[in-house]
Each structure stands twice: as structure tokens, then as C-alpha cells.
Short mmCIF file of C-alpha atoms and ligand atoms in Angstrom, two decimals:
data_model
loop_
_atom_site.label_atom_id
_atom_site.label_comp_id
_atom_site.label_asym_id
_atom_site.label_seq_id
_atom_site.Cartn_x
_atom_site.Cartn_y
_atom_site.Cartn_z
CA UNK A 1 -12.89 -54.99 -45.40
CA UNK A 2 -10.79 -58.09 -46.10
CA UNK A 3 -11.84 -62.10 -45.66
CA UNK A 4 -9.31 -64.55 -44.87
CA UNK A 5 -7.60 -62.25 -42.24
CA UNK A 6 -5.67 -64.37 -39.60
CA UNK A 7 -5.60 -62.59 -36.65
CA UNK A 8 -3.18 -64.15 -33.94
CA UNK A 9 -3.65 -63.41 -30.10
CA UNK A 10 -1.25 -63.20 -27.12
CA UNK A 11 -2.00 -62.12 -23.55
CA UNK A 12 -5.37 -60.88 -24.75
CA UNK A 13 -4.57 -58.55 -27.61
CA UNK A 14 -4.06 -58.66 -31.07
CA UNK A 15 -0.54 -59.62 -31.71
CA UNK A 16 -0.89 -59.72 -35.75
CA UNK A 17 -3.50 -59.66 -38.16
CA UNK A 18 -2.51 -61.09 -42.08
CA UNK A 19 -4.55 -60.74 -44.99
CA UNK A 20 -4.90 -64.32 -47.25
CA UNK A 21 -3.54 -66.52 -44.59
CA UNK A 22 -4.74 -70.27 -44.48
CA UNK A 23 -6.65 -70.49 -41.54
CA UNK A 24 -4.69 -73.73 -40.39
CA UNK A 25 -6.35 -74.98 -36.69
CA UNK A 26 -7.11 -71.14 -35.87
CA UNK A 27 -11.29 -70.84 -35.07
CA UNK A 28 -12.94 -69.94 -38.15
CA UNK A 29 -15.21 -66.98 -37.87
CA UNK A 30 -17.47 -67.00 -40.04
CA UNK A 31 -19.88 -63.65 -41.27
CA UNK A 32 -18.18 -60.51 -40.59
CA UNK A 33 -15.97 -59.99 -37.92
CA UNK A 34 -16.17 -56.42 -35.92
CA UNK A 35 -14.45 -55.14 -33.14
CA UNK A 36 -16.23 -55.68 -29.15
CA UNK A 37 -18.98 -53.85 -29.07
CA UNK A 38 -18.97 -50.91 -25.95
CA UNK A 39 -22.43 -50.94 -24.11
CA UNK A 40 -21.31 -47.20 -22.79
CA UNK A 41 -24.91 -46.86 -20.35
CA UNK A 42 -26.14 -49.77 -18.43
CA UNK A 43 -28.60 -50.13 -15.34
CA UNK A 44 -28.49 -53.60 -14.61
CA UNK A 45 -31.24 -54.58 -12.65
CA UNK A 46 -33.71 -52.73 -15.27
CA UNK A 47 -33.37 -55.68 -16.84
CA UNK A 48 -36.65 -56.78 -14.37
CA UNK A 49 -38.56 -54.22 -15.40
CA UNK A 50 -38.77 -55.07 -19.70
CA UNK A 51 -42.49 -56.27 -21.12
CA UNK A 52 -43.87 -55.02 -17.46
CA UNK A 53 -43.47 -51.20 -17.59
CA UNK A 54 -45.17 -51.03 -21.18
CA UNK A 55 -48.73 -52.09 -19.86
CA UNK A 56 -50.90 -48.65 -20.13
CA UNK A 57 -49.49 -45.29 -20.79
CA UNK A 58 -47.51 -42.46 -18.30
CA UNK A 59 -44.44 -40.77 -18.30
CA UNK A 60 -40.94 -41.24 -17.27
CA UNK A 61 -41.88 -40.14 -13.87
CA UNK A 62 -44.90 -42.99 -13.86
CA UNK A 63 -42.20 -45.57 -14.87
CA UNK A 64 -39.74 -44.83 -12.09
CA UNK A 65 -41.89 -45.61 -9.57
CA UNK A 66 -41.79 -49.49 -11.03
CA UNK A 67 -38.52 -49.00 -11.07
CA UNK A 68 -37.88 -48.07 -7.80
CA UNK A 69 -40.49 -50.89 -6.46
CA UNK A 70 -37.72 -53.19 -8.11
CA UNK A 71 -34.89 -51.36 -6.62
CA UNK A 72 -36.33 -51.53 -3.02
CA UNK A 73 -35.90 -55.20 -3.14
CA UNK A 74 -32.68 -56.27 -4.33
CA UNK A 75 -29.93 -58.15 -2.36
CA UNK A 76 -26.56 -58.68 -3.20
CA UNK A 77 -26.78 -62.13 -3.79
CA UNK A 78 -30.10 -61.80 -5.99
CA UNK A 79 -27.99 -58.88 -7.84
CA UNK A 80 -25.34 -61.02 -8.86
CA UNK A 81 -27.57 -63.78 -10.02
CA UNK A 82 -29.02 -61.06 -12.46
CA UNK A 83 -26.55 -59.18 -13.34
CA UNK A 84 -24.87 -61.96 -14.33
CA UNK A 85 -27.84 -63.11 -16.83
CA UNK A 86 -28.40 -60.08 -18.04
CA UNK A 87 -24.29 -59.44 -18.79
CA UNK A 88 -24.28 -62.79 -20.43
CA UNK A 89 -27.80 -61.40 -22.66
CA UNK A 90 -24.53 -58.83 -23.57
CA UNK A 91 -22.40 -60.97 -24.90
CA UNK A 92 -24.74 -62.66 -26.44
CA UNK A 93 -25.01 -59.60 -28.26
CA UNK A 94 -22.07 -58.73 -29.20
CA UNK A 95 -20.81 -56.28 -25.99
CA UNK A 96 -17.75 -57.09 -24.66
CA UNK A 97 -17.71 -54.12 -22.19
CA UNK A 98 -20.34 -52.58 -19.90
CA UNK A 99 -20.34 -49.25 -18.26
CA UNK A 100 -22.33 -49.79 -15.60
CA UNK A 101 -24.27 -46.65 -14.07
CA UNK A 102 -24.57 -48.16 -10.22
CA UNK A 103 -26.37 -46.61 -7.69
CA UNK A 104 -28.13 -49.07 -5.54
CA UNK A 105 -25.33 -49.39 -3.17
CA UNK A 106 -26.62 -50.18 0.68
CA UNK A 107 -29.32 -51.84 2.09
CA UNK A 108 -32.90 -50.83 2.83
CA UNK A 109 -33.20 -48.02 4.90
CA UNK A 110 -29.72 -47.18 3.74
CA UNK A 111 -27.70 -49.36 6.01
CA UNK A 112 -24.30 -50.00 5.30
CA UNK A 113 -23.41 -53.65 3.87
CA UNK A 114 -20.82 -55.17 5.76
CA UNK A 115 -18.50 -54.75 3.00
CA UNK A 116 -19.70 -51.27 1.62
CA UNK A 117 -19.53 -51.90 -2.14
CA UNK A 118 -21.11 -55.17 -1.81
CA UNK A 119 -23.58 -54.14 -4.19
CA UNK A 120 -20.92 -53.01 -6.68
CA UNK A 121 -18.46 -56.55 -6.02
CA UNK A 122 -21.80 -58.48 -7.03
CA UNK A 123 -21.61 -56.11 -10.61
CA UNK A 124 -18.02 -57.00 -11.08
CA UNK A 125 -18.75 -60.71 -10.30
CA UNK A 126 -21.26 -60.34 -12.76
CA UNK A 127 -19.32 -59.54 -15.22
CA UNK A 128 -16.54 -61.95 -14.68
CA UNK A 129 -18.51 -65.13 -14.89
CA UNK A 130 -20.69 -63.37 -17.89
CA UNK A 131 -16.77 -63.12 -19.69
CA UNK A 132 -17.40 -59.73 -20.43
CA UNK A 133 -15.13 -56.25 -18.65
CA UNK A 134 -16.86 -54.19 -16.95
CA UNK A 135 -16.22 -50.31 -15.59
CA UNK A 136 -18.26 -49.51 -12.51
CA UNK A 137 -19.69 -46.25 -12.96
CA UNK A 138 -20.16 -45.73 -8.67
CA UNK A 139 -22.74 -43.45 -9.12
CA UNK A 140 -23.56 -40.99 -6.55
CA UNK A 141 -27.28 -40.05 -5.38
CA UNK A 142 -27.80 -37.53 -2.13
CA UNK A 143 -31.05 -35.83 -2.74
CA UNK A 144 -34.30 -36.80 -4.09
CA UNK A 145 -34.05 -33.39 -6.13
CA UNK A 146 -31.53 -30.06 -5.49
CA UNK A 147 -30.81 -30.72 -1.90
CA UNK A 148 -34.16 -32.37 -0.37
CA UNK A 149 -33.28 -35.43 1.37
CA UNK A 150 -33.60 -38.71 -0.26
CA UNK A 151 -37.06 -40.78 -0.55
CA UNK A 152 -37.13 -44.06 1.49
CA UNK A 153 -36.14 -46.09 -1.69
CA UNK A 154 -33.00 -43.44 -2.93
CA UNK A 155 -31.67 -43.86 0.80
CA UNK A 156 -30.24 -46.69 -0.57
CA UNK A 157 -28.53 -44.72 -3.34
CA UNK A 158 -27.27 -42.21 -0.87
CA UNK A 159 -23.97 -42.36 0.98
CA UNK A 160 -24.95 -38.96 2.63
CA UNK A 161 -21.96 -36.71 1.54
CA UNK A 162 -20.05 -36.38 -1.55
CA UNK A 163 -16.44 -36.98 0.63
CA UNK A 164 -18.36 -40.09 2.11
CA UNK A 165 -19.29 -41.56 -1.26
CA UNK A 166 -15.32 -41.18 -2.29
CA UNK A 167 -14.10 -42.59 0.79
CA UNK A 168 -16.49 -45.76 0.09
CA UNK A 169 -15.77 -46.02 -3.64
CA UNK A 170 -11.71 -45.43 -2.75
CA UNK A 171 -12.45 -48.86 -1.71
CA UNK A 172 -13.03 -50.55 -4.82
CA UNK A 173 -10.00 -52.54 -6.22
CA UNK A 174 -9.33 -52.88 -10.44
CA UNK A 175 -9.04 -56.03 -11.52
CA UNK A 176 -8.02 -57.47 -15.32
CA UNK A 177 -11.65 -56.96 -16.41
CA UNK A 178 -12.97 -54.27 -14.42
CA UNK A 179 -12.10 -50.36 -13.97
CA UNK A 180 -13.57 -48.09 -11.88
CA UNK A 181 -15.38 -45.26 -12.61
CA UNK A 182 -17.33 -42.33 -11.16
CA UNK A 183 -20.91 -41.26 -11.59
CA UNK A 184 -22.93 -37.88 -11.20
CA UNK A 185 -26.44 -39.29 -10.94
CA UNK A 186 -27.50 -35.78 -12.19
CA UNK A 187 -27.54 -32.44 -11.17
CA UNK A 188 -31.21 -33.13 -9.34
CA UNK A 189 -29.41 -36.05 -6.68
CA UNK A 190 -26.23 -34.54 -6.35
CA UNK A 191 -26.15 -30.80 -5.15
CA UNK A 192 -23.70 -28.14 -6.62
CA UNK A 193 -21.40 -28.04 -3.76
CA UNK A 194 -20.82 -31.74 -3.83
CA UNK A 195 -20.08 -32.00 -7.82
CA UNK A 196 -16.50 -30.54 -7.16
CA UNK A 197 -15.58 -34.02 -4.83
CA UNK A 198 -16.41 -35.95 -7.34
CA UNK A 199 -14.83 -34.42 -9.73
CA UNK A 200 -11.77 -34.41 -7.90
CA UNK A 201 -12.02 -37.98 -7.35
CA UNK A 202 -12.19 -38.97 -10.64
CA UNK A 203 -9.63 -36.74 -11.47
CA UNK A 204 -6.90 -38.07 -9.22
CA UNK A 205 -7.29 -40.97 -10.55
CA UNK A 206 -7.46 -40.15 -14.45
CA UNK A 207 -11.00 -42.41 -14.10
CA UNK A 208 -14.36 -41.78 -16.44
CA UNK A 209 -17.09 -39.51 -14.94
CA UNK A 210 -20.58 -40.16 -16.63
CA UNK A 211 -23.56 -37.75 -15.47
CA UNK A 212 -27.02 -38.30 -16.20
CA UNK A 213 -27.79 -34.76 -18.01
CA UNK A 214 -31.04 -33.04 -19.22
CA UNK A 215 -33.08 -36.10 -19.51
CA UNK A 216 -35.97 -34.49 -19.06
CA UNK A 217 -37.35 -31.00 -19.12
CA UNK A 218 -38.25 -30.62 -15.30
CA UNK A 219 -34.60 -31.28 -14.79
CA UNK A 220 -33.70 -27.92 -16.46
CA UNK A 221 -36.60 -26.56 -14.67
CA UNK A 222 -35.41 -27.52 -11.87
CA UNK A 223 -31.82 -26.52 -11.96
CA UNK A 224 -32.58 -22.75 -13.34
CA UNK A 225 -34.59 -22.83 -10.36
CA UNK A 226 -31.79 -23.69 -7.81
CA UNK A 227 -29.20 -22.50 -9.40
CA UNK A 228 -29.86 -20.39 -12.39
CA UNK A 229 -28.17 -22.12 -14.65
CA UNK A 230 -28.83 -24.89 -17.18
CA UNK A 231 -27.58 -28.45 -15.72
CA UNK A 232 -24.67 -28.18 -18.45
CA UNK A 233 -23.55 -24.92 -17.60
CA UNK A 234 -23.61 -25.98 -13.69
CA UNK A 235 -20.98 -29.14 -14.61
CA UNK A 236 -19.00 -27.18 -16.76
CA UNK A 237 -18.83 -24.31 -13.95
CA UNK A 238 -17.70 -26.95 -11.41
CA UNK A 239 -15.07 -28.30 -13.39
CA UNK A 240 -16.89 -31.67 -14.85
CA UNK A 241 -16.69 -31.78 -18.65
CA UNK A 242 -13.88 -32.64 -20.49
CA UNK A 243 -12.86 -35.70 -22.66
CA UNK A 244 -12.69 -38.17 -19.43
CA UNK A 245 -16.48 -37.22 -18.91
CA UNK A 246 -19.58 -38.52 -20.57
CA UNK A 247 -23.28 -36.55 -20.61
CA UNK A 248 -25.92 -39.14 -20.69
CA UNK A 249 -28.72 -38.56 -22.80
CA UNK A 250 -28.35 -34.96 -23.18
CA UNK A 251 -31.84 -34.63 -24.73
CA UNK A 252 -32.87 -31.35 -23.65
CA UNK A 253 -30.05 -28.82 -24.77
CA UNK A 254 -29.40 -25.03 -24.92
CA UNK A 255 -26.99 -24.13 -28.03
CA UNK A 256 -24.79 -23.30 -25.57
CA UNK A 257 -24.90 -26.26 -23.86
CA UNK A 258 -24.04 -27.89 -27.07
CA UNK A 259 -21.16 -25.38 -27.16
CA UNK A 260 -20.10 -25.98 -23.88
CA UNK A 261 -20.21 -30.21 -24.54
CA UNK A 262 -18.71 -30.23 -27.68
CA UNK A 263 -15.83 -27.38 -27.25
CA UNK A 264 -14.72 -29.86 -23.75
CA UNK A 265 -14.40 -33.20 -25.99
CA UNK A 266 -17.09 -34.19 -23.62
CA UNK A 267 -18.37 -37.56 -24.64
CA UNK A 268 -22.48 -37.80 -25.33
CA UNK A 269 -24.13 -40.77 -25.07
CA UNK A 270 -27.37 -41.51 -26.47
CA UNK A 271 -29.84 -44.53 -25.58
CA UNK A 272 -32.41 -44.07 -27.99
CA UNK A 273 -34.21 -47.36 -27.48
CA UNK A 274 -34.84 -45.82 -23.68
CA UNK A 275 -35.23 -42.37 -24.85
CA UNK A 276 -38.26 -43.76 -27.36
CA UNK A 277 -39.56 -45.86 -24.75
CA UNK A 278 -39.94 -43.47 -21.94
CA UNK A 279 -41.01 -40.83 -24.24
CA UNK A 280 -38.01 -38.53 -23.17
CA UNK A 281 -37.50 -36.57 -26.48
CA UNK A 282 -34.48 -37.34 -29.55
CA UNK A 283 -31.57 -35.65 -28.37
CA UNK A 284 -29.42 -33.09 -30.46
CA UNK A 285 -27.07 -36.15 -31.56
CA UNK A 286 -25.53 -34.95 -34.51
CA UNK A 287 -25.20 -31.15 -33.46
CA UNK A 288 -23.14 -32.54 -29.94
CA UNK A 289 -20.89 -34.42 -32.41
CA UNK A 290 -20.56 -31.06 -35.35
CA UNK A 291 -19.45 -29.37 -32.09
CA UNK A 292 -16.80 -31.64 -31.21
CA UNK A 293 -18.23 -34.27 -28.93
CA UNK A 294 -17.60 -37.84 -29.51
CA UNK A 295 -21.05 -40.44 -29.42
CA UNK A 296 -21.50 -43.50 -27.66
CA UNK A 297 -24.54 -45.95 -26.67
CA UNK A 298 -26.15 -47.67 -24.48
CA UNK A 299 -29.10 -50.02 -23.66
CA UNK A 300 -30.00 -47.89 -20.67
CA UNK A 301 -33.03 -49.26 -19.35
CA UNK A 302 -32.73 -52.79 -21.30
CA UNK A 303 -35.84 -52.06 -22.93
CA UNK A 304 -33.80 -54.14 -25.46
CA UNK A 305 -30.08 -55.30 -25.34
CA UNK A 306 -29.14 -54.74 -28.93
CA UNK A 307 -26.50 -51.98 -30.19
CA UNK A 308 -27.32 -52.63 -33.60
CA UNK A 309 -30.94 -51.35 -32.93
CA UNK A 310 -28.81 -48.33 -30.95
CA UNK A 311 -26.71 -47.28 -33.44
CA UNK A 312 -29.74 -47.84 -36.15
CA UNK A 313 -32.26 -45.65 -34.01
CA UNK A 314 -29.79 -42.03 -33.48
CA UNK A 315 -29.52 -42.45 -37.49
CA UNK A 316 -33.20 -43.10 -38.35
CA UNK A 317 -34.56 -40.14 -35.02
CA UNK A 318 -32.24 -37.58 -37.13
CA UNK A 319 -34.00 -38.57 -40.48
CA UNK A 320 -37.73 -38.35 -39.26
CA UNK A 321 -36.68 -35.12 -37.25
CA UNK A 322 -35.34 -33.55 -40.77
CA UNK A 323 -36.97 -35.12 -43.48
CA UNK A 324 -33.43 -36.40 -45.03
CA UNK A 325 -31.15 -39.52 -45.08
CA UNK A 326 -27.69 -40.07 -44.26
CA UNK A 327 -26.63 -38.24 -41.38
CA UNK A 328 -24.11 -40.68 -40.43
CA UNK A 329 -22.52 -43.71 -42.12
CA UNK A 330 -22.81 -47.35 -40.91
CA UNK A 331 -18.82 -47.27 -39.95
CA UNK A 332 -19.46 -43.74 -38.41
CA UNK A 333 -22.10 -45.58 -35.76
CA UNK A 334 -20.15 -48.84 -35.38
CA UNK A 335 -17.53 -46.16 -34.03
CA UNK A 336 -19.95 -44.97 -31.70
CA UNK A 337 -20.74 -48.70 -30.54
CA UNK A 338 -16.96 -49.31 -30.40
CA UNK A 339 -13.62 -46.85 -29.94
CA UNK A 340 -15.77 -44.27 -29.06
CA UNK A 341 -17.74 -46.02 -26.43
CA UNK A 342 -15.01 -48.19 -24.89
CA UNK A 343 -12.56 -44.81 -25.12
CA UNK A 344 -15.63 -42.76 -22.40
CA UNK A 345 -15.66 -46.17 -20.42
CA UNK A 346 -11.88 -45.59 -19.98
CA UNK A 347 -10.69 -48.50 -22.26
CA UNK A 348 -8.60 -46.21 -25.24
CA UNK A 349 -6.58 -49.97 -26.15
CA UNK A 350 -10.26 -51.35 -27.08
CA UNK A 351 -12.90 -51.22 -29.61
CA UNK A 352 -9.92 -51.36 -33.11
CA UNK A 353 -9.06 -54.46 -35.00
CA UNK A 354 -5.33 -53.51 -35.00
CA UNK A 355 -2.26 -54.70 -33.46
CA UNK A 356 -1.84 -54.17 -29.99
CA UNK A 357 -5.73 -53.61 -29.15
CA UNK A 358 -7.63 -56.02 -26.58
CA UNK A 359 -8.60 -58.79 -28.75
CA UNK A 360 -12.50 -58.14 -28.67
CA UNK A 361 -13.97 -59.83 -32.09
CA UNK A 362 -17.50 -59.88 -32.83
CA UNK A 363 -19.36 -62.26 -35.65
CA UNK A 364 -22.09 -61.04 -37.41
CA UNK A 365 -23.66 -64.26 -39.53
CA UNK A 366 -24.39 -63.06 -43.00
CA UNK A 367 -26.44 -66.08 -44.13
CA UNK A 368 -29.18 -65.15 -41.39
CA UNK A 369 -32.99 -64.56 -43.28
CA UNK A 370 -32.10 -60.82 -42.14
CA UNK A 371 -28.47 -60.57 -43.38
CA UNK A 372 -28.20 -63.22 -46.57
CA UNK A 373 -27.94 -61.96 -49.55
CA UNK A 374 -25.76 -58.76 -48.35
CA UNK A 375 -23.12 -60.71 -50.29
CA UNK A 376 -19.98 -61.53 -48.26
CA UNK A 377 -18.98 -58.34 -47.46
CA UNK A 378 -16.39 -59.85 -45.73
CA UNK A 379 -15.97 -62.79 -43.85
CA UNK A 380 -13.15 -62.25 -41.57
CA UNK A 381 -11.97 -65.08 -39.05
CA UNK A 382 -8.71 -64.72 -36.68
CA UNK A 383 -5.97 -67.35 -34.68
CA UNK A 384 -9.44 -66.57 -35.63
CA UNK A 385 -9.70 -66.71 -38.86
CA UNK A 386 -11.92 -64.87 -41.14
CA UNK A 387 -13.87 -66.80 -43.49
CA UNK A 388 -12.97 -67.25 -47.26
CA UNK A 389 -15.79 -65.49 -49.00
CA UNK A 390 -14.51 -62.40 -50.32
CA UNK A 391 -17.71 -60.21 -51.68
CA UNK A 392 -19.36 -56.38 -52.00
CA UNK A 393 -18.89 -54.72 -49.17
CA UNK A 394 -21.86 -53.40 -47.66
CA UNK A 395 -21.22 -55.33 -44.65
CA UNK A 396 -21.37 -52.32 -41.77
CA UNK A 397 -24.29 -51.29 -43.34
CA UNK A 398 -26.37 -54.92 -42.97
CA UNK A 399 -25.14 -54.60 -39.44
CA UNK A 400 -26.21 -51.68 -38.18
CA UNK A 401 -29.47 -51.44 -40.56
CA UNK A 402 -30.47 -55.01 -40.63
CA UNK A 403 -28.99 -57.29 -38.34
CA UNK A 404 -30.24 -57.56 -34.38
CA UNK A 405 -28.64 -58.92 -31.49
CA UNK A 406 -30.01 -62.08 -32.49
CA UNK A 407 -27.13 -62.60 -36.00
CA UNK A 408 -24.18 -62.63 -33.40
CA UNK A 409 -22.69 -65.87 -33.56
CA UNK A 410 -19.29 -65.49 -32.30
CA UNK A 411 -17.86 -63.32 -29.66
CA UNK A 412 -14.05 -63.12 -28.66
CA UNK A 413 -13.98 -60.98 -25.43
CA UNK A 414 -9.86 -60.22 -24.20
CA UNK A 415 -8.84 -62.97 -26.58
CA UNK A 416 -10.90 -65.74 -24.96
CA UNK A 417 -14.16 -67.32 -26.94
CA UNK A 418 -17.28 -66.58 -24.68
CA UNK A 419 -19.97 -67.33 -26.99
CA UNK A 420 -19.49 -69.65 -29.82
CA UNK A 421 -22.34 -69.95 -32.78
CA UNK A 422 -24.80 -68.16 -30.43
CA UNK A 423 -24.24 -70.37 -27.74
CA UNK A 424 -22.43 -69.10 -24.35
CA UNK A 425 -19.75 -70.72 -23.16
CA UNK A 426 -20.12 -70.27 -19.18
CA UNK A 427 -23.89 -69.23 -18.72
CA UNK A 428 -24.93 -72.31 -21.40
CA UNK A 429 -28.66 -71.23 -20.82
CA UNK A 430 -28.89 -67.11 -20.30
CA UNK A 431 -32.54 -67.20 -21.47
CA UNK A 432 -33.10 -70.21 -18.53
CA UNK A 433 -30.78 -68.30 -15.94
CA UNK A 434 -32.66 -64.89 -16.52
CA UNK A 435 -36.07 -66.67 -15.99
CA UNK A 436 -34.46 -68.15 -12.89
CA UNK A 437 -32.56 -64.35 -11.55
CA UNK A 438 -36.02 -62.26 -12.70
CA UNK A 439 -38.46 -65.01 -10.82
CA UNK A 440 -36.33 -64.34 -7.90
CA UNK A 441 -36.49 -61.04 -7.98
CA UNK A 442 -40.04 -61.06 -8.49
CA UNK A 443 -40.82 -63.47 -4.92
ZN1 ZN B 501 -29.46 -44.12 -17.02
#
């Protein structure tokens, strides 16, 4: 880590970065300066459901029924009004990219919006007024578990066929800040013979594929049931793992599941804030990775929006689970939070502070009452500038062990300054417009 790095911008990326350069009329960001963070899981509109889902006890099946009592609701109009709060509650904490895992795409009753994906333009309107990129994970849902037909709320999730699900999502368009990806709800909504079109679909198009993937024990249950295999094995049978795909969760694994992720560079990502909230189990984190799969996070359910707390929680689950310390290092989980997690939402030029890369710059105050006092480690600023203080270096590790959400003060998303000193600059008031999007929501 080095302070007084100058790091110069053109057409979004990082055109140079010099050590020891006066800062001149470049912004001055002071604390320490990290790369965007990569929020690699994201459902939106659970955003509606935080504080209300932890009155008495249940499981995750208890939960998502709330959930779904929220999802029956939702326009496209009240979906971009929240979305866009809750985006802007991400760069307020440092993410500069969501993966968004979107499955509430028609109406109630599953009629089709006039424009099919109006559910999915609302996301990527979301996102562009929030300042942030996102990559729409169209997620498809057929069956309320291996083959039965959908529940009255998941026929808005379902599009009916896998081939009518890519014809509708072939009609998404990438823009600057938004990619398209595709989305396996999991093995229990999307039946074997339909996992091969989207697969193929993705494929053509060199796009992401995230699956939801042993979240829960019934879901194994389940699939050696139907199909006598685990729901691993089924993906990797049809042709779905390899480094463009991502297992979410992956809680509940065989070793040779954890074989068959890790020998296909399949990407893992864990949302252990969720996971710990809905009581799903810790997930094999750190035997996925031995194997050979790369980590990323997410916030999931937005129990909390806070990648810090992420990266700090698949550390501190491994230590109570063995008794022993250290399983990763601090610049080992910022990875996960950064290349790793922009590289599964199909963003390889984001997540480094190097030349060339998107120019996605995170502040981390280190004179917070959590962070001062872990002495400078470096404050970096950039065309930007990073602060003068040169000092010991245990700067990654006050981040990901100390610091919350709340010690962001300056976030650079593409080059352009979206939230300066903790303020937003284009939702001024997120906690204001997420009262306003949630009270909606609730009427
Ligand atoms: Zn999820």
C-alpha cells in the first residue's frame, strides 16, 4: 500500500496511477482507497422484508412465505422506486456493481407486461440513477419444485418454458452500465430438461450463469429423489459449471460436489449474513476454494448491505467451525469482494487498481471511532488523489475486520464521484427515499 498515489482517469478507467505525486486540483481521497466493491448476489426487493422477518422464530421455508407476500405485490414502477434506494444503500457502501438474481418478471397471475422485461428495465433503471453497473441475472423459475407447476405467487416468476424464457430475455439490450446475465433459480424451479436451454443461452453469448445450489437440505432431498443425483452433479451433467458459472450458496455439499465445483473453475458465492439469518448452515467455503473455485459475496437477502461484514463473516464461520484463526487473509477476502466477484458478474476489466481497469475507487475513513488508530495504513487519493499520511499497514485488515458500511466516505463508480464524504450525489437522501419506496410497498 502506498499514500499519495495520483491516479488519473479517462473514459472511465484508470489511465495512470503515480506514487508521490502532488495532488494538485485532483479530489483528495482521504482513508484508504480500495478497488469497487462486487455485490456478486442481490434480490432487490428483499430489501422490504429487513427488521420484519426477524419477529419470532421458523425456518427458511417460514420466511419465504413473507417474502413471497412482498413479491405478490410489486409493480414496475414501485420496483424502480426501490430498487433504486436500495442500489443507492450500495453505493453508499462501497459496491459499485450488483449482480442482480431477478425473477419477478410478469404480472400477477403471470401476465405478460407490455414490454416483457419491464420488471428487469425498472432494475437497470435502478441502477443507473443509483450510479452504480449492474448485470441482470434473468433468472428463470418454472416449477414450484422438480416439475409441479408454479404456486399462484411463482407464476409470476415463470415464463412457462425454458426456450420461452430465452426468447424473452434475448430481448434485453446492454447498455454502458449494465450486462446481461442468466439465472438457474435452482434445480427445484427449473427441471432437468430445461437446464440445457439455458445453458446454451448463456453460452452463445459468453454471458454469467449463477444457480441457486444446495441451499438447503430438502433441496438435495429433493433432487436424489427426481433425479438421483445431487443438484451439483445434475448441473455439471447438463453442461452448467465452468468458470462463466457461479453456485450460490453451496451450503450443503457432497466431496464430490466440491470436486466437481472446484475442478470446473466454477465460481462459489457465499452470503453469510443470509445464510446466518435464515439458519441455512456455513457452507464448505474454504474447501470450494482448496479445490479450485474462486469466492465471491453477496448481501442476498439485504438482511444487511455491508461486504465488509461479508467478507468478515466466511472468515470468522470457518474459525468457530474449526477452532483456529486465519483461514484467509484480509487481501484474500477483499479479492472475494472485488476481482473475484466482478470477474463471475462478467466484468474481468473491474475490481484492480491498475491501469486500464474501470475506475471503481472506494474510501474507507480511517479516523472513524471504529477505524482510528489503525495508523494510516495508507491513505491513497487519485485525479483522485490519495491522502499524504503514509503509516503501518494493516489497512485491509481494519477493513474487513473493523470497518462497516457505515466508514465509506468516498465512492468513484466508472470514473465518476457518486457518493462524496458519505453523502450521495444523485439520491441526496437514500435513508428518506427508502422510507418513501418501502412505505409504498407496504400500502
Ligand atoms: Zn438468492
Amino acid at each position: 500500500m502506498e499514500s499519495g498515489v495520483l491516479i488519473e482517469v479517462s473514459g472511465g478507467r484508470i489511465a495512470s496511477l503515480q506514487a508521490d505525486s502532488a495532488p494538485g486540483d485532483a479530489v483528495v481521497l482521504d482513508g484508504l482507497v480500495i478497488p469497487g466493491l462486487a455485490n456478486a448476489h442481490s434480490h432487490a426487493f428483499h430489501r422490504a422484508l429487513r427488521g420484519a422477518t426477524q419477529l419470532g422464530g421458523g425456518t427458511f421455508w417460514t420466511w419465504r412465505e413473507t417474502m413471497y407476500r412482498v413479491a405478490a405485490a410489486l409493480t414496475p414502477d414501485e420496483y424502480l422506486e426501490l430498487a433504486r434506494a436500495v442500489y443507492a444503500e450500495m453505493a453508499l457502501a462501497g459496491i459499485t456493481c450488483v449482480g442482480e438474481f431477478h425473477y419477478l418478471h410478469h404480472a400477477p397471475g403471470g401476465v405478460t407486461y407490455d414490454d416483457p422485461n419491464a420488471m428487469g428495465e425498472a432494475l437497470i433503471e435502478a441502477a443507473a440513477q443509483a450510479g452504480i453497473r449492474i448485470t441482470l441475472l434473468d433468472t428463470c423459475y418454472l416449477s414450484s419444485g422438480f416439475g409441479a407447476p408454479p404456486d399462484e405467487t411463482q407464476l409470476r416468476f415463470s415464463d412457462g418454458s425454458g426456450e420461452a424464457w430465452a426468447e424473452r430475455v434475448s430481448g434485453l439490450k446492454e447498455r454502458d452500465h449494465a450486462r446481461v446475465g442468466a439465472a438457474v433459480h435452482s434445480v427445484r424451479a427449473v427441471p432437468a430438461d430445461q437446464l440445457g436451454v439455458i445453458g446454451a443461452w448463456a453460452a452463445q453469448r459468453n454471458a454469467p450463469i449463477h444457480a441457486h445450489v444446495s441451499e438447503q437440505p430438502a433441496e438435495n432431498e429433493g433432487c436424489l429423489a427426481a433425479y438421483g443425483v445431487t443438484p451439483t452433479r445434475l448441473l455439471a451433467d447438463r453442461g452448467l459449471l465452468g468458470p462463466r458459472t457461479t453456485a450460490v450458496h453451496a451450503t450443503h455439499l457432497t466431496s464430490e460436489d466440491i470436486a466437481l465445483l472446484g475442478g470446473s473453475a466454477t465460481t462459489v458465492c457465499m452470503c453469510p449474513t443470509t445464510e446466518r439469518d435464515l439458519a441455512d448452515g456455513i457452507g464448505p467455503a474454504r474447501e470450494v476454494q482448496d479445490a479450485g473455485s474462486p469466492l465471491s459475496l453477496g448481501s442476498d437477502s439485504q438482511a444487511v448491505i455491508d461486504l465488509f461484514e461479508e467478507a468478515r463473516a466466511m472468515e470468522l464461520n470457518e474459525r468457530l467451525r474449526t477452532r483456529r484463526r486465519g483461514h484467509w487473509t484480509a487481501d484474500a477476502l477483499l479479492r472475494a469482494a472485488t476481482v473475484d466477484g466482478h470477474a463471475s458478474l462478467g466484468w474481468p476489466e473491474a475490481g484492480t487498481l491498475e491501469v486500464g481497469a474501470l475506475a471503481d475507487l472506494v474510501t474507507i475513513s480511517l479516523d472513524s471511532v471504529r477505524t482510528a488508530g489503525s495508523l494510516g495504513s495508507v491513505r491513497t487519493a487519485g485525479s483522485f488523489d490519495s491522502g499524504r499520511t503514509a503509516g503501518p499497514l494493516h489497512g485491509a485488515e481494519t477493513a474487513v475486520f473493523a470497518a462497516t458500511s457505515a466508514d465509506v466516505s468516498d465512492v468513484v463508480a466508472g470514473g465518476r464521484v457518486i457518493v462524496r464524504r458519505g453523502v450521495h450525489q444523485l439520491v441526496p437522501d437514500v435513508a428518506g427515499a427508502l422510507r418513501q419506496a418501502l412505505a409504498r410497498v407496504a400500502s
